[in-house]
Amino acid sequence: MNLNHSRIFAYFELAIASILVGSSVVVGKITTMQMPVFLSQTISLSVALLLLIPILLLKSGGPILVGRKDLFVLLLQAFLGMFMFRVLMLYGLRTAHAAEAGIVTSLTPAIVAFLSVIFLKELLTIRLKIGILCSLLGILSMQVPGWLLPSSEIQPQGLYIGLLLLLGAVSGEAMLTILRKMTTSNVSSLLGTTYVTLFSFLMFLPFSFAEALTYDFGQLSLEDIGLLLYYGIFVTAIAYILWFRGVSKVSAATAAVYTSCIPVSTLLLSYAVLHEPFSWTHVAGGAFVFLGIWQVSRSTKDDGVQRSNSLF
């Protein structure tokens, strides 16, 4: 496969992964109202492991053990990019609306680009800067009108705490991309996803025991079970494999532009699932986002960036 085809596949993988992550906001909003946070995540991660481990054992052509440095980076990915991301996101969604979560996740491209300069020493090209700017303009055009409209409702104090939790979640998700770039090429996307999922499962497990003692499993509906399966198979296993594959082929700054698909996915699913009102500003914002993705995808070089030595 030549370089251009490899890059095109990477863009496709990043876009699909971001769409799936965006769906987790809506799904998480529903599940967090039905089940305790740690218990629901332990169940969904166990579903993911039941899928990942057999596939890894069947497809692994080499050792499944990783070096000490990679093990440490994978542990950090699990803690920041999955455990803390999900805890902060799901608790934040208990007081914030899905649309407001979309606003906060809109900051992901800027955070990833900023962190890539600090930790990976990436130098942004003009094309990448334009792509990131278009994505941010799209996100602002979707969200600013709502901020400027006067509201007669008094916002509860818990809302602002929820938004702060969501901001912490987005920062953790951004670090997942940066840390993926710090792992060696010996750690495949499947192996990395399995390790990160396993570590996260072990982090959630102790807390879920206490919640399981008081939770009535008899109230679980088929819809709840379906959402847990979706969270485990699509949001965890498939999304992380695709994201790890895509990030390994492009720069973190390029991946940052594709994270702008997250709030777009959240908004579209809010229309379809939560029946939130349609707005033409969302259409305009989505156009800017895809303009930014197109701008980055036109790059004829490997990543569209120059990079000096990583800190690790």
mmCIF file of C-alpha atoms in Angstrom:
data_model
loop_
_atom_site.group_PDB
_atom_site.id
_atom_site.type_symbol
_atom_site.label_atom_id
_atom_site.label_comp_id
_atom_site.label_asym_id
_atom_site.label_seq_id
_atom_site.Cartn_x
_atom_site.Cartn_y
_atom_site.Cartn_z
ATOM 1 C CA MET A 1 0.000 0.000 0.000
ATOM 2 C CA ASN A 2 1.526 3.365 -0.998
ATOM 3 C CA LEU A 3 1.824 6.376 1.266
ATOM 4 C CA ASN A 4 -1.250 8.201 -0.095
ATOM 5 C CA HIS A 5 -3.521 5.183 0.375
ATOM 6 C CA SER A 6 -2.173 4.640 3.897
ATOM 7 C CA ARG A 7 -2.917 8.274 4.772
ATOM 8 C CA ILE A 8 -6.432 8.089 3.294
ATOM 9 C CA PHE A 9 -7.192 5.001 5.365
ATOM 10 C CA ALA A 10 -5.834 6.819 8.427
ATOM 11 C CA TYR A 11 -8.206 9.748 7.819
ATOM 12 C CA PHE A 12 -11.123 7.336 7.457
ATOM 13 C CA GLU A 13 -10.173 5.529 10.690
ATOM 14 C CA LEU A 14 -9.870 8.798 12.616
ATOM 15 C CA ALA A 15 -13.222 10.068 11.343
ATOM 16 C CA ILE A 16 -15.117 6.869 12.204
ATOM 17 C CA ALA A 17 -13.469 6.684 15.633
ATOM 18 C CA SER A 18 -14.407 10.303 16.400
ATOM 19 C CA ILE A 19 -18.007 9.706 15.319
ATOM 20 C CA LEU A 20 -18.211 6.717 17.675
ATOM 21 C CA VAL A 21 -16.704 8.742 20.540
ATOM 22 C CA GLY A 22 -19.245 11.478 19.849
ATOM 23 C CA SER A 23 -22.014 8.905 20.158
ATOM 24 C CA SER A 24 -20.713 7.993 23.631
ATOM 25 C CA VAL A 25 -21.859 11.396 24.913
ATOM 26 C CA VAL A 26 -25.494 10.678 24.035
ATOM 27 C CA VAL A 27 -25.302 7.021 25.088
ATOM 28 C CA GLY A 28 -23.529 8.018 28.307
ATOM 29 C CA LYS A 29 -26.227 10.586 29.065
ATOM 30 C CA ILE A 30 -28.832 7.821 28.907
ATOM 31 C CA THR A 31 -26.903 5.120 30.785
ATOM 32 C CA THR A 32 -25.751 7.405 33.593
ATOM 33 C CA MET A 33 -29.385 8.039 34.469
ATOM 34 C CA GLN A 34 -30.098 4.289 34.633
ATOM 35 C CA MET A 35 -26.991 2.755 36.202
ATOM 36 C CA PRO A 36 -24.138 3.746 38.550
ATOM 37 C CA VAL A 37 -21.115 5.073 36.663
ATOM 38 C CA PHE A 38 -18.427 2.632 37.815
ATOM 39 C CA LEU A 39 -20.663 -0.415 37.516
ATOM 40 C CA SER A 40 -21.843 0.435 33.997
ATOM 41 C CA GLN A 41 -18.292 1.034 32.820
ATOM 42 C CA THR A 42 -16.991 -2.190 34.372
ATOM 43 C CA ILE A 43 -19.667 -4.126 32.511
ATOM 44 C CA SER A 44 -19.023 -2.373 29.192
ATOM 45 C CA LEU A 45 -15.244 -2.830 29.516
ATOM 46 C CA SER A 46 -15.704 -6.533 30.286
ATOM 47 C CA VAL A 47 -17.739 -6.804 27.080
ATOM 48 C CA ALA A 48 -14.894 -5.140 25.173
ATOM 49 C CA LEU A 49 -12.306 -7.491 26.708
ATOM 50 C CA LEU A 50 -14.387 -10.547 25.799
ATOM 51 C CA LEU A 51 -14.098 -9.341 22.200
ATOM 52 C CA LEU A 52 -10.514 -8.033 22.215
ATOM 53 C CA ILE A 53 -8.630 -10.807 24.009
ATOM 54 C CA PRO A 54 -9.714 -13.711 21.725
ATOM 55 C CA ILE A 55 -9.010 -11.593 18.613
ATOM 56 C CA LEU A 56 -5.578 -10.637 19.985
ATOM 57 C CA LEU A 57 -4.671 -14.260 20.742
ATOM 58 C CA LEU A 58 -5.822 -15.399 17.284
ATOM 59 C CA LYS A 59 -4.177 -12.620 15.275
ATOM 60 C CA SER A 60 -1.012 -12.063 17.313
ATOM 61 C CA GLY A 61 1.990 -13.109 15.298
ATOM 62 C CA GLY A 62 4.452 -12.131 17.977
ATOM 63 C CA PRO A 63 4.779 -11.573 21.715
ATOM 64 C CA ILE A 64 1.924 -9.855 23.508
ATOM 65 C CA LEU A 65 4.185 -8.549 26.277
ATOM 66 C CA VAL A 66 5.443 -4.979 25.945
ATOM 67 C CA GLY A 67 8.506 -3.173 27.217
ATOM 68 C CA ARG A 68 8.672 -1.274 30.483
ATOM 69 C CA LYS A 69 8.453 2.145 28.853
ATOM 70 C CA ASP A 70 5.480 1.174 26.668
ATOM 71 C CA LEU A 71 3.774 -0.445 29.653
ATOM 72 C CA PHE A 72 4.043 2.816 31.589
ATOM 73 C CA VAL A 73 2.699 4.861 28.653
ATOM 74 C CA LEU A 74 -0.199 2.421 28.165
ATOM 75 C CA LEU A 75 -0.992 2.678 31.877
ATOM 76 C CA LEU A 76 -1.109 6.467 31.565
ATOM 77 C CA GLN A 77 -3.354 6.151 28.503
ATOM 78 C CA ALA A 78 -5.717 3.940 30.464
ATOM 79 C CA PHE A 79 -5.820 6.281 33.456
ATOM 80 C CA LEU A 80 -6.127 9.605 31.614
ATOM 81 C CA GLY A 81 -7.728 8.657 28.313
ATOM 82 C CA MET A 82 -10.224 6.046 29.450
ATOM 83 C CA PHE A 83 -10.672 5.873 33.242
ATOM 84 C CA MET A 84 -10.591 9.595 34.077
ATOM 85 C CA PHE A 85 -12.206 10.540 30.766
ATOM 86 C CA ARG A 86 -15.214 8.309 31.416
ATOM 87 C CA VAL A 87 -15.573 9.085 35.113
ATOM 88 C CA LEU A 88 -15.445 12.852 34.558
ATOM 89 C CA MET A 89 -17.593 12.707 31.410
ATOM 90 C CA LEU A 90 -20.341 10.534 32.890
ATOM 91 C CA TYR A 91 -20.523 12.407 36.198
ATOM 92 C CA GLY A 92 -20.490 15.688 34.271
ATOM 93 C CA LEU A 93 -23.405 14.494 32.134
ATOM 94 C CA ARG A 94 -25.505 14.031 35.269
ATOM 95 C CA THR A 95 -25.809 17.806 35.624
ATOM 96 C CA ALA A 96 -24.955 19.078 32.114
ATOM 97 C CA HIS A 97 -27.000 18.566 28.959
ATOM 98 C CA ALA A 98 -25.695 16.571 25.992
ATOM 99 C CA ALA A 99 -25.590 19.754 23.901
ATOM 100 C CA GLU A 100 -23.467 21.474 26.546
ATOM 101 C CA ALA A 101 -21.172 18.461 26.566
ATOM 102 C CA GLY A 102 -20.860 18.988 22.822
ATOM 103 C CA ILE A 103 -19.682 22.533 23.478
ATOM 104 C CA VAL A 104 -16.920 21.350 25.796
ATOM 105 C CA THR A 105 -15.804 18.497 23.521
ATOM 106 C CA SER A 106 -15.472 21.152 20.820
ATOM 107 C CA LEU A 107 -12.279 22.260 22.542
ATOM 108 C CA THR A 108 -10.565 18.937 21.769
ATOM 109 C CA PRO A 109 -8.859 20.001 18.487
ATOM 110 C CA ALA A 110 -7.256 23.032 20.099
ATOM 111 C CA ILE A 111 -6.167 21.076 23.199
ATOM 112 C CA VAL A 112 -4.612 18.248 21.157
ATOM 113 C CA ALA A 113 -2.793 20.698 18.871
ATOM 114 C CA PHE A 114 -1.497 22.667 21.871
ATOM 115 C CA LEU A 115 -0.285 19.529 23.656
ATOM 116 C CA SER A 116 1.357 18.186 20.487
ATOM 117 C CA VAL A 117 3.542 21.280 20.334
ATOM 118 C CA ILE A 118 4.526 20.967 24.009
ATOM 119 C CA PHE A 119 5.075 17.219 24.357
ATOM 120 C CA LEU A 120 5.870 16.063 20.807
ATOM 121 C CA LYS A 121 7.593 19.233 19.583
ATOM 122 C CA GLU A 122 5.462 19.276 16.449
ATOM 123 C CA LEU A 123 5.735 22.385 14.279
ATOM 124 C CA LEU A 124 2.379 23.209 12.728
ATOM 125 C CA THR A 125 2.377 23.933 9.002
ATOM 126 C CA ILE A 126 0.187 26.611 7.435
ATOM 127 C CA ARG A 127 -2.154 23.938 6.074
ATOM 128 C CA LEU A 128 -2.639 22.404 9.530
ATOM 129 C CA LYS A 129 -3.160 25.821 11.129
ATOM 130 C CA ILE A 130 -5.860 26.621 8.553
ATOM 131 C CA GLY A 131 -7.480 23.217 9.111
ATOM 132 C CA ILE A 132 -7.543 23.665 12.903
ATOM 133 C CA LEU A 133 -8.844 27.233 12.503
ATOM 134 C CA CYS A 134 -11.674 26.064 10.193
ATOM 135 C CA SER A 135 -12.631 23.366 12.689
ATOM 136 C CA LEU A 136 -12.699 25.840 15.568
ATOM 137 C CA LEU A 137 -14.722 28.330 13.492
ATOM 138 C CA GLY A 138 -17.228 25.599 12.737
ATOM 139 C CA ILE A 139 -17.504 24.676 16.383
ATOM 140 C CA LEU A 140 -17.915 28.333 17.418
ATOM 141 C CA SER A 141 -20.595 28.940 14.789
ATOM 142 C CA MET A 142 -22.553 26.015 16.233
ATOM 143 C CA GLN A 143 -22.234 27.101 19.849
ATOM 144 C CA VAL A 144 -21.882 30.909 20.091
ATOM 145 C CA PRO A 145 -25.486 31.760 19.064
ATOM 146 C CA GLY A 146 -26.721 29.683 21.979
ATOM 147 C CA TRP A 147 -24.376 31.466 24.351
ATOM 148 C CA LEU A 148 -25.503 34.912 23.195
ATOM 149 C CA LEU A 149 -29.244 34.290 23.325
ATOM 150 C CA PRO A 150 -30.757 35.579 26.569
ATOM 151 C CA SER A 151 -32.178 32.914 28.853
ATOM 152 C CA SER A 152 -34.794 33.385 31.540
ATOM 153 C CA GLU A 153 -33.741 30.164 33.258
ATOM 154 C CA ILE A 154 -31.534 30.307 36.324
ATOM 155 C CA GLN A 155 -28.690 27.881 35.795
ATOM 156 C CA PRO A 156 -28.152 25.549 38.751
ATOM 157 C CA GLN A 157 -24.748 25.632 40.442
ATOM 158 C CA GLY A 158 -24.297 21.941 39.679
ATOM 159 C CA LEU A 159 -24.297 22.776 35.963
ATOM 160 C CA TYR A 160 -20.986 24.632 36.226
ATOM 161 C CA ILE A 161 -19.452 21.799 38.222
ATOM 162 C CA GLY A 162 -20.610 19.441 35.483
ATOM 163 C CA LEU A 163 -19.008 21.604 32.802
ATOM 164 C CA LEU A 164 -15.711 21.628 34.721
ATOM 165 C CA LEU A 165 -15.838 17.838 34.952
ATOM 166 C CA LEU A 166 -16.434 17.676 31.183
ATOM 167 C CA LEU A 167 -13.449 19.954 30.573
ATOM 168 C CA GLY A 168 -11.272 17.610 32.620
ATOM 169 C CA ALA A 169 -12.603 14.676 30.599
ATOM 170 C CA VAL A 170 -11.715 16.360 27.305
ATOM 171 C CA SER A 171 -8.186 17.079 28.555
ATOM 172 C CA GLY A 172 -7.762 13.405 29.433
ATOM 173 C CA GLU A 173 -9.022 12.370 25.996
ATOM 174 C CA ALA A 174 -6.533 14.751 24.368
ATOM 175 C CA MET A 175 -3.664 13.174 26.310
ATOM 176 C CA LEU A 176 -4.694 9.768 24.936
ATOM 177 C CA THR A 177 -3.674 10.950 21.462
ATOM 178 C CA ILE A 178 -0.382 12.440 22.673
ATOM 179 C CA LEU A 179 0.549 9.333 24.648
ATOM 180 C CA ARG A 180 -0.256 7.073 21.692
ATOM 181 C CA LYS A 181 2.413 8.901 19.710
ATOM 182 C CA MET A 182 4.894 8.089 22.505
ATOM 183 C CA THR A 183 4.477 4.314 22.248
ATOM 184 C CA THR A 184 6.847 2.356 20.022
ATOM 185 C CA SER A 185 5.831 0.849 16.685
ATOM 186 C CA ASN A 186 5.992 -2.609 18.304
ATOM 187 C CA VAL A 187 2.682 -1.886 20.078
ATOM 188 C CA SER A 188 -0.025 -2.509 17.484
ATOM 189 C CA SER A 189 -3.404 -0.793 17.666
ATOM 190 C CA LEU A 190 -5.065 -4.052 18.746
ATOM 191 C CA LEU A 191 -2.446 -4.780 21.408
ATOM 192 C CA GLY A 192 -2.524 -1.191 22.691
ATOM 193 C CA THR A 193 -6.328 -1.132 22.849
ATOM 194 C CA THR A 194 -6.385 -4.435 24.739
ATOM 195 C CA TYR A 195 -3.845 -3.254 27.309
ATOM 196 C CA VAL A 196 -5.575 0.098 27.817
ATOM 197 C CA THR A 197 -8.978 -1.575 28.165
ATOM 198 C CA LEU A 198 -7.630 -4.158 30.619
ATOM 199 C CA PHE A 199 -5.930 -1.528 32.784
ATOM 200 C CA SER A 200 -9.082 0.603 32.781
ATOM 201 C CA PHE A 201 -11.214 -2.414 33.695
ATOM 202 C CA LEU A 202 -8.975 -3.074 36.720
ATOM 203 C CA MET A 203 -9.268 0.601 37.741
ATOM 204 C CA PHE A 204 -13.071 0.561 37.586
ATOM 205 C CA LEU A 205 -13.494 -2.868 39.175
ATOM 206 C CA PRO A 206 -12.946 -2.062 42.903
ATOM 207 C CA PHE A 207 -15.389 0.858 42.831
ATOM 208 C CA SER A 208 -17.997 -1.164 40.957
ATOM 209 C CA PHE A 209 -18.179 -3.770 43.747
ATOM 210 C CA ALA A 210 -19.647 -1.246 46.184
ATOM 211 C CA GLU A 211 -22.187 -0.038 43.603
ATOM 212 C CA ALA A 212 -23.156 -3.618 42.680
ATOM 213 C CA LEU A 213 -24.128 -4.352 46.297
ATOM 214 C CA THR A 214 -26.839 -1.705 46.273
ATOM 215 C CA TYR A 215 -27.950 -1.818 42.627
ATOM 216 C CA ASP A 216 -31.085 -3.722 41.639
ATOM 217 C CA PHE A 217 -30.096 -5.629 38.494
ATOM 218 C CA GLY A 218 -33.723 -6.612 38.019
ATOM 219 C CA GLN A 219 -34.503 -3.108 36.752
ATOM 220 C CA LEU A 220 -32.176 -3.509 33.756
ATOM 221 C CA SER A 221 -34.150 -3.356 30.521
ATOM 222 C CA LEU A 222 -33.214 -4.749 27.122
ATOM 223 C CA GLU A 223 -32.466 -1.192 26.030
ATOM 224 C CA ASP A 224 -30.009 -0.770 28.915
ATOM 225 C CA ILE A 225 -28.288 -4.040 28.031
ATOM 226 C CA GLY A 226 -28.102 -2.975 24.380
ATOM 227 C CA LEU A 227 -26.488 0.342 25.343
ATOM 228 C CA LEU A 228 -23.900 -1.446 27.500
ATOM 229 C CA LEU A 229 -23.082 -3.783 24.607
ATOM 230 C CA TYR A 230 -22.803 -0.803 22.242
ATOM 231 C CA TYR A 231 -20.525 1.001 24.685
ATOM 232 C CA GLY A 232 -18.282 -2.051 25.018
ATOM 233 C CA ILE A 233 -18.114 -3.146 21.380
ATOM 234 C CA PHE A 234 -18.278 0.110 19.414
ATOM 235 C CA VAL A 235 -17.271 2.962 21.738
ATOM 236 C CA THR A 236 -14.470 0.975 23.387
ATOM 237 C CA ALA A 237 -13.121 -1.842 21.202
ATOM 238 C CA ILE A 238 -13.749 -0.598 17.662
ATOM 239 C CA ALA A 239 -13.317 3.141 18.298
ATOM 240 C CA TYR A 240 -10.013 2.759 20.153
ATOM 241 C CA ILE A 241 -8.559 0.330 17.619
ATOM 242 C CA LEU A 242 -9.420 2.694 14.776
ATOM 243 C CA TRP A 243 -8.113 5.730 16.648
ATOM 244 C CA PHE A 244 -4.833 4.042 17.597
ATOM 245 C CA ARG A 245 -4.370 2.858 13.991
ATOM 246 C CA GLY A 246 -5.053 6.298 12.561
ATOM 247 C CA VAL A 247 -2.920 8.233 15.033
ATOM 248 C CA SER A 248 0.064 5.961 14.377
ATOM 249 C CA LYS A 249 0.060 7.056 10.713
ATOM 250 C CA VAL A 250 -0.369 10.835 11.068
ATOM 251 C CA SER A 251 0.720 13.625 13.370
ATOM 252 C CA ALA A 252 -1.141 14.461 16.560
ATOM 253 C CA ALA A 253 -2.027 17.862 15.085
ATOM 254 C CA THR A 254 -3.644 16.181 12.070
ATOM 255 C CA ALA A 255 -5.589 13.882 14.384
ATOM 256 C CA ALA A 256 -6.676 16.985 16.312
ATOM 257 C CA VAL A 257 -8.653 18.230 13.310
ATOM 258 C CA TYR A 258 -10.557 14.950 13.109
ATOM 259 C CA THR A 259 -11.613 15.210 16.762
ATOM 260 C CA SER A 260 -13.887 18.019 15.579
ATOM 261 C CA CYS A 261 -16.160 15.219 14.321
ATOM 262 C CA ILE A 262 -16.962 14.445 17.972
ATOM 263 C CA PRO A 263 -19.283 17.441 18.630
ATOM 264 C CA VAL A 264 -20.821 17.091 15.142
ATOM 265 C CA SER A 265 -21.645 13.450 15.883
ATOM 266 C CA THR A 266 -23.029 14.443 19.279
ATOM 267 C CA LEU A 267 -25.321 17.059 17.716
ATOM 268 C CA LEU A 268 -26.616 14.724 14.990
ATOM 269 C CA LEU A 269 -27.378 11.999 17.512
ATOM 270 C CA SER A 270 -29.011 14.581 19.782
ATOM 271 C CA TYR A 271 -31.455 15.244 16.936
ATOM 272 C CA ALA A 272 -32.076 11.568 16.241
ATOM 273 C CA VAL A 273 -32.096 10.121 19.769
ATOM 274 C CA LEU A 274 -32.802 12.971 22.195
ATOM 275 C CA HIS A 275 -35.025 14.902 19.733
ATOM 276 C CA GLU A 276 -33.302 18.216 20.384
ATOM 277 C CA PRO A 277 -34.344 21.152 18.115
ATOM 278 C CA PHE A 278 -32.709 21.586 14.686
ATOM 279 C CA SER A 279 -30.626 24.698 13.957
ATOM 280 C CA TRP A 280 -29.162 25.984 10.681
ATOM 281 C CA THR A 281 -26.139 27.242 12.621
ATOM 282 C CA HIS A 282 -25.288 23.600 13.214
ATOM 283 C CA VAL A 283 -25.325 23.011 9.449
ATOM 284 C CA ALA A 284 -22.990 25.972 8.910
ATOM 285 C CA GLY A 285 -20.747 24.767 11.711
ATOM 286 C CA GLY A 286 -20.598 21.269 10.269
ATOM 287 C CA ALA A 287 -19.585 22.728 6.899
ATOM 288 C CA PHE A 288 -16.657 24.574 8.512
ATOM 289 C CA VAL A 289 -15.605 21.412 10.325
ATOM 290 C CA PHE A 290 -15.552 19.360 7.126
ATOM 291 C CA LEU A 291 -13.732 22.211 5.353
ATOM 292 C CA GLY A 292 -11.022 21.929 7.998
ATOM 293 C CA ILE A 293 -10.831 18.149 7.506
ATOM 294 C CA TRP A 294 -10.610 18.607 3.721
ATOM 295 C CA GLN A 295 -7.833 21.182 4.148
ATOM 296 C CA VAL A 296 -5.742 18.787 6.225
ATOM 297 C CA SER A 297 -6.509 15.813 3.969
ATOM 298 C CA ARG A 298 -5.095 17.666 0.952
ATOM 299 C CA SER A 299 -1.601 17.488 2.431
ATOM 300 C CA THR A 300 0.849 15.772 0.089
ATOM 301 C CA LYS A 301 3.437 15.084 2.755
ATOM 302 C CA ASP A 302 3.481 12.318 5.355
ATOM 303 C CA ASP A 303 1.939 14.204 8.231
ATOM 304 C CA GLY A 304 1.894 17.791 7.112
ATOM 305 C CA VAL A 305 4.197 18.695 9.996
ATOM 306 C CA GLN A 306 7.822 18.716 10.895
ATOM 307 C CA ARG A 307 8.699 17.107 14.172
ATOM 308 C CA SER A 308 11.755 17.170 16.377
ATOM 309 C CA ASN A 309 12.608 14.497 18.911
ATOM 310 C CA SER A 310 9.850 13.509 21.337
ATOM 311 C CA LEU A 311 10.270 14.115 25.034
ATOM 312 C CA PHE A 312 10.123 10.317 25.582
#
